PDB file of C-alpha atoms in Angstrom:
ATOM      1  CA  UNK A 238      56.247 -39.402  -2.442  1.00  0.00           C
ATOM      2  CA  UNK A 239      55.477 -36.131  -3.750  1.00  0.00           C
ATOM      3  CA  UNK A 240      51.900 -36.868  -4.499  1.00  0.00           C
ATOM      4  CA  UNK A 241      51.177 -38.067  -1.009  1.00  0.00           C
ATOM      5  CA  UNK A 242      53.153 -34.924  -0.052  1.00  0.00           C
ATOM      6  CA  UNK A 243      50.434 -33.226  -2.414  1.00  0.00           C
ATOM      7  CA  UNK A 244      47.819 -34.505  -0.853  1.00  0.00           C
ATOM      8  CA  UNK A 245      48.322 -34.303   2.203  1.00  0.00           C
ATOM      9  CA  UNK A 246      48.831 -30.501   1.472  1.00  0.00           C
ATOM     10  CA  UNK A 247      45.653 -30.044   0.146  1.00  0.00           C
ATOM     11  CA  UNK A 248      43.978 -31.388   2.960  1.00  0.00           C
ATOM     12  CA  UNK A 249      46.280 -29.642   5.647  1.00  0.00           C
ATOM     13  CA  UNK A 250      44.503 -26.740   3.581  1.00  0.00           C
ATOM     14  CA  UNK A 251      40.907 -28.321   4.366  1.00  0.00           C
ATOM     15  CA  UNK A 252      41.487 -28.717   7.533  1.00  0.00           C
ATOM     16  CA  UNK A 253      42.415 -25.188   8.432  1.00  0.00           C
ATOM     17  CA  UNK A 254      39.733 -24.308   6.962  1.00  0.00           C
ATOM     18  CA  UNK A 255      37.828 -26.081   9.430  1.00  0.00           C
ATOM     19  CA  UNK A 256      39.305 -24.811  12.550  1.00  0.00           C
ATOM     20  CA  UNK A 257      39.002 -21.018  11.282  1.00  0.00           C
ATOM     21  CA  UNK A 258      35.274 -21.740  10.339  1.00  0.00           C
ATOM     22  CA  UNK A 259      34.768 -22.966  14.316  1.00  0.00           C
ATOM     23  CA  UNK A 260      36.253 -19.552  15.272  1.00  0.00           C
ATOM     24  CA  UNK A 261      33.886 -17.492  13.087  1.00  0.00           C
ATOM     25  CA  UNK A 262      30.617 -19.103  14.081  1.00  0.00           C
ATOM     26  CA  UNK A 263      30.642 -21.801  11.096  1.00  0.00           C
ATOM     27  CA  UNK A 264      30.387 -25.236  11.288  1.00  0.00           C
ATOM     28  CA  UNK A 265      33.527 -27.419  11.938  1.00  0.00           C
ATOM     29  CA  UNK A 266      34.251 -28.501   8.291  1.00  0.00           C
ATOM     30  CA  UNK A 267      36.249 -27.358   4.927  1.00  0.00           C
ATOM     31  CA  UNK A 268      36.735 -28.334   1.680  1.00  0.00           C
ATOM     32  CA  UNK A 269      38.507 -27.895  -0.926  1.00  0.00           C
ATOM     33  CA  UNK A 270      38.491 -28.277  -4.817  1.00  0.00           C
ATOM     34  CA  UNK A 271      42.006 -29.310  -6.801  1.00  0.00           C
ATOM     35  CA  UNK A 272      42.323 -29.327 -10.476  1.00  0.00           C
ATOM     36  CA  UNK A 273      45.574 -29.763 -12.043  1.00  0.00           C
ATOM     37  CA  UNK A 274      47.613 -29.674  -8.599  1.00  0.00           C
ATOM     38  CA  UNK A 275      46.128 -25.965  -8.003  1.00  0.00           C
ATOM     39  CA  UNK A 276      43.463 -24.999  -5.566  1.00  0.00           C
ATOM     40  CA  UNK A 277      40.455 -23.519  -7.420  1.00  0.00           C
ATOM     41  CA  UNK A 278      37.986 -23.034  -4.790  1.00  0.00           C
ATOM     42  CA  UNK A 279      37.485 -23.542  -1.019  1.00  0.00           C
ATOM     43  CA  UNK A 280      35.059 -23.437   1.746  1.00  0.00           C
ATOM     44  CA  UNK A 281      33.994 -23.398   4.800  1.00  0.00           C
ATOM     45  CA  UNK A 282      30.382 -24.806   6.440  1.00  0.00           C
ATOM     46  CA  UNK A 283      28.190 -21.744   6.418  1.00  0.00           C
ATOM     47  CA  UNK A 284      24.975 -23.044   7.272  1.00  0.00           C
ATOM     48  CA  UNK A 285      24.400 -21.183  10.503  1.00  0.00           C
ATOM     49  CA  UNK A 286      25.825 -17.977   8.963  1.00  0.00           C
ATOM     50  CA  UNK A 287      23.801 -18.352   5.879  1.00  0.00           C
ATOM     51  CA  UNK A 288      20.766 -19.681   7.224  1.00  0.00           C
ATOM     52  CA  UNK A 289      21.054 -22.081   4.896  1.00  0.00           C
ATOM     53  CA  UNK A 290      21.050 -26.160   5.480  1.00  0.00           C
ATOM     54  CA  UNK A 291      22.444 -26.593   2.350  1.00  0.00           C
ATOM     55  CA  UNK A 292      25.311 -24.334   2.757  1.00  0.00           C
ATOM     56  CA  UNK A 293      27.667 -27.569   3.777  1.00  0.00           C
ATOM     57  CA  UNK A 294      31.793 -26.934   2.855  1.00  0.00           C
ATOM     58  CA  UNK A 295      31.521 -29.438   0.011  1.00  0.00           C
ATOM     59  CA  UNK A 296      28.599 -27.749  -1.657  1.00  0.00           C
ATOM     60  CA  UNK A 297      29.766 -24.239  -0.944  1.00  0.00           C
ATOM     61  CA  UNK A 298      32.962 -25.131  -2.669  1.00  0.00           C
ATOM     62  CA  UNK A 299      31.947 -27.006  -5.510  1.00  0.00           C
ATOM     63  CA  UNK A 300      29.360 -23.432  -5.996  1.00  0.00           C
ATOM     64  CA  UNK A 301      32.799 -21.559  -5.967  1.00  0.00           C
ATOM     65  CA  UNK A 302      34.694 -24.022  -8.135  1.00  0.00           C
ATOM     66  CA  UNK A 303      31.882 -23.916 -10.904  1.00  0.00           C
ATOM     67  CA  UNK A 304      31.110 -20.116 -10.982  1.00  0.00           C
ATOM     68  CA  UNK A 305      35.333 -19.935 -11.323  1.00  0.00           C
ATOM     69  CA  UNK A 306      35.247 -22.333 -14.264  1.00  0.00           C
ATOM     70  CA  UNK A 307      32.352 -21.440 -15.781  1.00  0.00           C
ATOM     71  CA  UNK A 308      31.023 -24.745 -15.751  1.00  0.00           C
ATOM     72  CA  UNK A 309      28.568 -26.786 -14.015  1.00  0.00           C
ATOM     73  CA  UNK A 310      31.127 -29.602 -15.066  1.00  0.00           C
ATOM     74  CA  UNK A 311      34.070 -30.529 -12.470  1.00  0.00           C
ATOM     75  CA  UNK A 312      35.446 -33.266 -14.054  1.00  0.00           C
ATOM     76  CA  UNK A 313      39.035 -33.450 -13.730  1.00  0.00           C
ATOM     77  CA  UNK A 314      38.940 -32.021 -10.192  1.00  0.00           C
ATOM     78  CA  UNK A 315      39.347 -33.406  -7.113  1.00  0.00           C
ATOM     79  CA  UNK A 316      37.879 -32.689  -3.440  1.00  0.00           C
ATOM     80  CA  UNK A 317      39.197 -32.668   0.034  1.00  0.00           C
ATOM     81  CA  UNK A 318      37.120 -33.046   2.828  1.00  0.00           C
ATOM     82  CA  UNK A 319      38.115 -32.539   6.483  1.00  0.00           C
ATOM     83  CA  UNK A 320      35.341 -34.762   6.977  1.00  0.00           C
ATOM     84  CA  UNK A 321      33.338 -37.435   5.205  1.00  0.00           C
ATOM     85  CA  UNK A 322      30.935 -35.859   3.060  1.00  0.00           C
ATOM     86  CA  UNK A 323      27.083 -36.621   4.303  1.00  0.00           C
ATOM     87  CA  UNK A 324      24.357 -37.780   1.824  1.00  0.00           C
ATOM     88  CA  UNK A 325      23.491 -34.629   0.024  1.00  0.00           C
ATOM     89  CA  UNK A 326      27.413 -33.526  -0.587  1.00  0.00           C
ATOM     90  CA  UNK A 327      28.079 -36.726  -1.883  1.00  0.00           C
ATOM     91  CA  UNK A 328      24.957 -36.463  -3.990  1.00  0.00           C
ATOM     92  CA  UNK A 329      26.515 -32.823  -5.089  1.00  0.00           C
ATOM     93  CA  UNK A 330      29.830 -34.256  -5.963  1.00  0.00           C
ATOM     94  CA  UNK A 331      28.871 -37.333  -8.219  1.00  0.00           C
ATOM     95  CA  UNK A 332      26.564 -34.570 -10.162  1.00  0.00           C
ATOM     96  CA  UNK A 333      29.506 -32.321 -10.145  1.00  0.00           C
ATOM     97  CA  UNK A 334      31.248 -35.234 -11.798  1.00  0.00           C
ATOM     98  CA  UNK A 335      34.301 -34.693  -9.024  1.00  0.00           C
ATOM     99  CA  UNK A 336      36.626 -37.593  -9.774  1.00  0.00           C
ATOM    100  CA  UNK A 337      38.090 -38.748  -6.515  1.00  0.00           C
ATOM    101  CA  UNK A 338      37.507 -37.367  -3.264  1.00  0.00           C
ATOM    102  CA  UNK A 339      39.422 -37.410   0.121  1.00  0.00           C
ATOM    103  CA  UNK A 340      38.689 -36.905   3.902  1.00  0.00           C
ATOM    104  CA  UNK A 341      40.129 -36.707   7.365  1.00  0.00           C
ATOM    105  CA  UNK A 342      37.568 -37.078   9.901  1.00  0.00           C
ATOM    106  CA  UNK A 343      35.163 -39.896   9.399  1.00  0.00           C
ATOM    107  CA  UNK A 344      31.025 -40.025  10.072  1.00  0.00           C
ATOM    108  CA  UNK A 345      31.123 -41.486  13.238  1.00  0.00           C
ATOM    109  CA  UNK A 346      33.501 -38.615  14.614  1.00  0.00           C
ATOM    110  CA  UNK A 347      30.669 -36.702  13.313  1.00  0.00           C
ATOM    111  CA  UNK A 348      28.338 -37.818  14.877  1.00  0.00           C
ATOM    112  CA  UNK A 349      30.244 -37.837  18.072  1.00  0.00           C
ATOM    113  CA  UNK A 350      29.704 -34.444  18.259  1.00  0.00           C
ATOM    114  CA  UNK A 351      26.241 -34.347  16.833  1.00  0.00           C
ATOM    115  CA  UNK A 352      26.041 -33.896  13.212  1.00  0.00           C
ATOM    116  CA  UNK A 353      24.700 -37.458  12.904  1.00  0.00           C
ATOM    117  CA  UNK A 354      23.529 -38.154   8.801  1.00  0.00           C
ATOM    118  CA  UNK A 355      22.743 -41.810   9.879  1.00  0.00           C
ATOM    119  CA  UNK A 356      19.599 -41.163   9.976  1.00  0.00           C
ATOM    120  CA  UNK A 357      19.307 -40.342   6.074  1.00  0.00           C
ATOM    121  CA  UNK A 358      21.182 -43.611   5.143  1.00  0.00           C
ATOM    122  CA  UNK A 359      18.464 -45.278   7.114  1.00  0.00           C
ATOM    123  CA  UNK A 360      15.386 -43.260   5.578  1.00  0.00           C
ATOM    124  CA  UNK A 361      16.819 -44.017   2.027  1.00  0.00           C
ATOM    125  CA  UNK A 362      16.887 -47.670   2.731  1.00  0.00           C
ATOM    126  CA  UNK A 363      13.514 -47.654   3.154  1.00  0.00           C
ATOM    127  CA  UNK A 364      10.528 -48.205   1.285  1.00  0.00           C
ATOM    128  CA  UNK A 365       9.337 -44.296   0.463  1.00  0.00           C
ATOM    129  CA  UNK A 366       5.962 -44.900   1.687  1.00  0.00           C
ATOM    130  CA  UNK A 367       7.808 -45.811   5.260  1.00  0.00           C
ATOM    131  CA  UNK A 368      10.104 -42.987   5.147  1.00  0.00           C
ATOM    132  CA  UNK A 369       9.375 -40.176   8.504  1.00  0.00           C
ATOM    133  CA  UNK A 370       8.537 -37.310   6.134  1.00  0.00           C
ATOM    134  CA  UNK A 371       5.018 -37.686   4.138  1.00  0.00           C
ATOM    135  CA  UNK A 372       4.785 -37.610   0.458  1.00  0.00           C
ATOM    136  CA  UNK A 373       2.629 -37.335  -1.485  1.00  0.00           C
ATOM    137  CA  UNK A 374       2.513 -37.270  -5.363  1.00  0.00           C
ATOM    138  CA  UNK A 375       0.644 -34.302  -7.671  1.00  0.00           C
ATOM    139  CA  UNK A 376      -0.409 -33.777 -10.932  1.00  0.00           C
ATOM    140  CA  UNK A 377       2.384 -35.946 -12.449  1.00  0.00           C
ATOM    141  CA  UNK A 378       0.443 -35.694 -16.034  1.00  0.00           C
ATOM    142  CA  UNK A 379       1.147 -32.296 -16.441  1.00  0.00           C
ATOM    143  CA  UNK A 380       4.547 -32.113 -14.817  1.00  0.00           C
ATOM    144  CA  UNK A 381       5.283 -34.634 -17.891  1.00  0.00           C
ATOM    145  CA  UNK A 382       4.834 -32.198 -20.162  1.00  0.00           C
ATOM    146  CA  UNK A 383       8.120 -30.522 -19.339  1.00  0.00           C
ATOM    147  CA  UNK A 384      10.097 -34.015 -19.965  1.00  0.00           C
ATOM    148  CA  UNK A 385       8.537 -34.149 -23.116  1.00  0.00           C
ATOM    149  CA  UNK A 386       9.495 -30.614 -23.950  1.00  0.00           C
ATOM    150  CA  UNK A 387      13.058 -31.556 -22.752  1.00  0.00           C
ATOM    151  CA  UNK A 388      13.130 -34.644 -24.350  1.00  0.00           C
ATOM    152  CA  UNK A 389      12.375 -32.736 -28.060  1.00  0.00           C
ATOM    153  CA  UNK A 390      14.510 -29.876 -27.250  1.00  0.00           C
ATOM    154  CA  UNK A 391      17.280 -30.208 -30.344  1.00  0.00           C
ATOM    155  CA  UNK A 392      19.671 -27.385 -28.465  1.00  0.00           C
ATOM    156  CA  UNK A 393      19.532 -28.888 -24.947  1.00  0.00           C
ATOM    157  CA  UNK A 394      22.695 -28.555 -22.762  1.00  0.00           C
ATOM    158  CA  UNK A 395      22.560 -32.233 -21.163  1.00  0.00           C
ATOM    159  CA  UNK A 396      24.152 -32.928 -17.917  1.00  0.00           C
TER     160      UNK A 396
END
C-alpha cells in the first residue's frame, strides 16, 4: 500500500506539473524523475517557450536529472509521465537507462487534442526509402574514420 501510495504521489506531482505548464504558455505535460523514493528533477513541456521541438517534459527532465547527478547514466531512477511518452522521449529514456516508467494520460488522449505521434510509429515501420522525409546518404567512407578512431580509443567512456 505505501508504494502505490508512492506512486501515485509522484505522479500527482507530474501532473501538476502539467496543468501549471498550460497556464504559463507550455505544453500540457510533466515529468518527473525518482531515484531512491526522492524527486531529483522535474519538468515541464517547453517547446513553445524554448523554441525548441525537442524540449518535451521527459527530455527536459531527464537533462535536469543528469546535470544533478553528474551522469549521463539514470539507472536506478524512475520516470513519471502525465502522459505517454512519444517516440523520441521513449528513445531518450531507454538511452538514459531509466528503469521503469509510468503515465496518466495515454496517446490517443493525445492525440485527441492534437499532439498526434502516430504518424512516427507509422514512418518507422516503413521501409526508409518509403519514409515522407528524403534521405539521402554521404560520404560514409570518411565518416568511418571516426568509428575506427572510437573503436581504438583505449580511454573511451562507453555508453
Amino acid at each position: 500500500m505505501k508504494q502505490m501510495n508512492e506512486k501515485k504521489y509522484f505522479m500527482k506531482k507530474a501532473i501538476a506539473i502539467s496543468k501549471r505548464s498550460v497556464l504559463n504558455n507550455g505544453g500540457p505535460f510533466g515529468a518527473v524523475i525518482v531515484k531512491d523514493g526522492e524527486i531529483i528533477a522535474s519538468s515541464n513541456n517547453k517547446v513553445t517557450i524554448n523554441n525548441d521541438p525537442t524540449a518535451h517534459a521527459e527530455v527536459m527532465a531527464i537533462r535536469k536529472a543528469c546535470k544533478k547527478l553528474k551522469t549521463f547514466d539514470l539507472s536506478g531512477c524512475e520516470l513519471y509521465a502525465s502522459c505517454e511518452p512519444c517516440p523520441m522521449c521513449l528513445s531518450a529514456m531507454y538511452w538514459a537507462h531509466i528503469d521503469r516508467y509510468y503515465y496518466a494520460n495515454q496517446k490517443e488522449d493525445a492525440k485527441k487534442i492534437g499532439f498526434d505521434d502516430h504518424f512516427i510509429y507509422e514512418e518507422l515501420d516503413k521501409n526508409p526509402k518509403k519514409r515522407s522525409m528524403p534521405r539521402e546518404q554521404l560520404m560514409r567512407e570518411e565518416a568511418l574514420e571516426a568509428f575506427e578512431m572510437w573503436e581504438n580509443k583505449s580511454d573511451k567512456i562507453e555508453y
